[in-house]
Short mmCIF file of C-alpha atoms in Angstrom, two decimals:
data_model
loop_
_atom_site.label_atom_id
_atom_site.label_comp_id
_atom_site.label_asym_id
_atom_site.label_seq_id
_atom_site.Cartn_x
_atom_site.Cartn_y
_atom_site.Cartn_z
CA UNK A 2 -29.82 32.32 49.69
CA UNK A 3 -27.74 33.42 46.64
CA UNK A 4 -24.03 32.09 47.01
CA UNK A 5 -21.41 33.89 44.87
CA UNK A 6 -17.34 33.68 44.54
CA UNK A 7 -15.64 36.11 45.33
CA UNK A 8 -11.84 36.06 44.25
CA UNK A 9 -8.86 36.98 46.73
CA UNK A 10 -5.79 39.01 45.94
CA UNK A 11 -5.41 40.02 42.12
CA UNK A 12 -7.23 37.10 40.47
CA UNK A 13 -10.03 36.99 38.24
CA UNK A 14 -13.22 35.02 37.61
CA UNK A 15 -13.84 35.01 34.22
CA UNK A 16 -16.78 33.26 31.55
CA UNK A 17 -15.65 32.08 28.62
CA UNK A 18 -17.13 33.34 25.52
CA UNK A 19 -18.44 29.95 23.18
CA UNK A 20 -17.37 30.07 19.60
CA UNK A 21 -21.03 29.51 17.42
CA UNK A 22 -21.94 26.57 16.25
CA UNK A 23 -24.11 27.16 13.94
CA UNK A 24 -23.80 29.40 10.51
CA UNK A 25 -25.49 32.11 10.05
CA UNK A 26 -27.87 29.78 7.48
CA UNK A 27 -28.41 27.76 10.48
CA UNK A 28 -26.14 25.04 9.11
CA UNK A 29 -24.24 22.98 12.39
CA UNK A 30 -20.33 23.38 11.91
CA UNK A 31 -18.59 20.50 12.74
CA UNK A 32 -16.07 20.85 15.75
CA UNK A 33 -13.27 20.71 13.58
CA UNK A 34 -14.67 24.40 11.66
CA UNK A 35 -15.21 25.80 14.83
CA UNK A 36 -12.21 28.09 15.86
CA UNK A 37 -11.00 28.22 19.33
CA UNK A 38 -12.02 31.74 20.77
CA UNK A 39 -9.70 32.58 23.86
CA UNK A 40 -12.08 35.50 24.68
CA UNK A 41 -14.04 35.76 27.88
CA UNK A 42 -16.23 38.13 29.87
CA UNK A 43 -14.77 38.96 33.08
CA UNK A 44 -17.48 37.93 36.10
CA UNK A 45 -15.89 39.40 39.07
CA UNK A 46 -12.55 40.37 40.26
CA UNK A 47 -10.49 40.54 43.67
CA UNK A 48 -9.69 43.74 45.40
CA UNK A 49 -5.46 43.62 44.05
CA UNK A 50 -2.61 42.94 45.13
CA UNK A 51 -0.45 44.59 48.09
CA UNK A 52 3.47 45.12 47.46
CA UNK A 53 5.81 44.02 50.10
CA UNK A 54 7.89 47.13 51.09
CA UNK A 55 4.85 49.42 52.40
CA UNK A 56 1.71 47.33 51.63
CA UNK A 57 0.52 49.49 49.25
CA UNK A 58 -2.33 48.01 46.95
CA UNK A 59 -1.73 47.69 43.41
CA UNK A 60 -5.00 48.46 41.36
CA UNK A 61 -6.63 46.17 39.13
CA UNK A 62 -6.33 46.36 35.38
CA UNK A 63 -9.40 45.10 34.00
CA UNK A 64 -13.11 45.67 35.73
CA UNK A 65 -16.69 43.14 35.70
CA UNK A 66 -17.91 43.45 32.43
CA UNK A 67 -14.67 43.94 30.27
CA UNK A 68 -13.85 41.11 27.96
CA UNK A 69 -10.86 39.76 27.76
CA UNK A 70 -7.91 38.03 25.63
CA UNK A 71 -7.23 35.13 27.57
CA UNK A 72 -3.63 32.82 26.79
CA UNK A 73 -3.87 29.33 25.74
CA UNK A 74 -3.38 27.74 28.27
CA UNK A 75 -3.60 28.41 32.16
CA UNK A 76 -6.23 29.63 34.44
CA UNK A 77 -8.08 27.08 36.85
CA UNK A 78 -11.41 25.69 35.75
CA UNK A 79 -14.22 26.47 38.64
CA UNK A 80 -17.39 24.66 38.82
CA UNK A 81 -19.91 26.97 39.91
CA UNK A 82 -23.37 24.55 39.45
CA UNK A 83 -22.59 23.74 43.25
CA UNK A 84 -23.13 27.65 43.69
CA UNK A 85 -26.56 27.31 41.88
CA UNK A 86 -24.42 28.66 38.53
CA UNK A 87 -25.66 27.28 35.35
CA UNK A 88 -23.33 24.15 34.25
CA UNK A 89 -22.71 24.90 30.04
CA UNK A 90 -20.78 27.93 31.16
CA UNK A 91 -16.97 27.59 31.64
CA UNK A 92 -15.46 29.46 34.06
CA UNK A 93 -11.84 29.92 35.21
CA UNK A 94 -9.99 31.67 37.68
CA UNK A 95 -6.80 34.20 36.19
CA UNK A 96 -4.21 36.07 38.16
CA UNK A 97 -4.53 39.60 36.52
CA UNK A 98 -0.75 38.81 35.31
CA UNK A 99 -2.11 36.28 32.96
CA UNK A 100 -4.79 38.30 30.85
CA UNK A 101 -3.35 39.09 27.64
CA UNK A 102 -5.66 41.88 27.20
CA UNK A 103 -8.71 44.13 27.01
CA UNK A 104 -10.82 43.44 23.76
CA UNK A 105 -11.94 47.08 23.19
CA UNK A 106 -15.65 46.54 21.18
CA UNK A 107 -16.28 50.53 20.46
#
C-alpha cells in the first residue's frame, strides 16, 4: 500500500530542483562552482486557508506541477524514504506565504 503526504491548511510540499554537477563536457564541477538553485517543483499542496470572520477559503496560488522560487532560507525539511519516497530528493514543506514565486518556463 502506497503512503503519500498530504499537506493541511495552505502549505506546500515541494522537491527541490538539484543544481548539475557535471558540465555539459561531462567535466565534475567542484561544489564550490556549483550555484545554489532555490527552485523547486511543487509535489502536492493543501486545500487553503479559511479566514476568520465567515470561514471563507482562500484559494491556493500555485498548483502540483508548477515550479517555484523558493527564499533562502525557511521551509521544513521532510523525510519521505519512511513513505517508500526515494532518499537523494529533498523535500520541504512551505506555507503558500513563503513562495517567492511562479517560474513561468513558456
Amino acid at each position: 500500500m502506497a503512503k503519500r503526504l498530504i499537506p493541511l491548511l495552505d502549505r506546500v510540499l515541494v522537491e527541490k530542483i538539484v543544481a548539475p554537477t557535471k558540465s555539459v563536457g561531462g567535466i565534475l564541477l567542484p561544489e564550490s562552482a556549483v550555484s545554489k538553485i532555490n527552485e523547486a517543483k511543487v509535489v502536492a499542496v493543501g486545500p487553503g486557508r479559511r479566514t476568520g470572520k465567515d470561514g471563507e477559503l482562500i484559494p491556493m496560488g500555485v498548483k502540483v506541477g508548477d515550479t517555484v522560487l523558493l527564499p533562502d532560507y525557511g521551509g521544513q525539511n521532510v523525510d519521505l524514504g519512511a513513505y517508500g519516497a526515494s532518499k537523494d530528493k529533498e523535500t520541504f514543506l512551505y506555507s503558500d506565504q513563503e513562495i517567492l514565486g511562479i517560474i513561468d518556463s513558456s
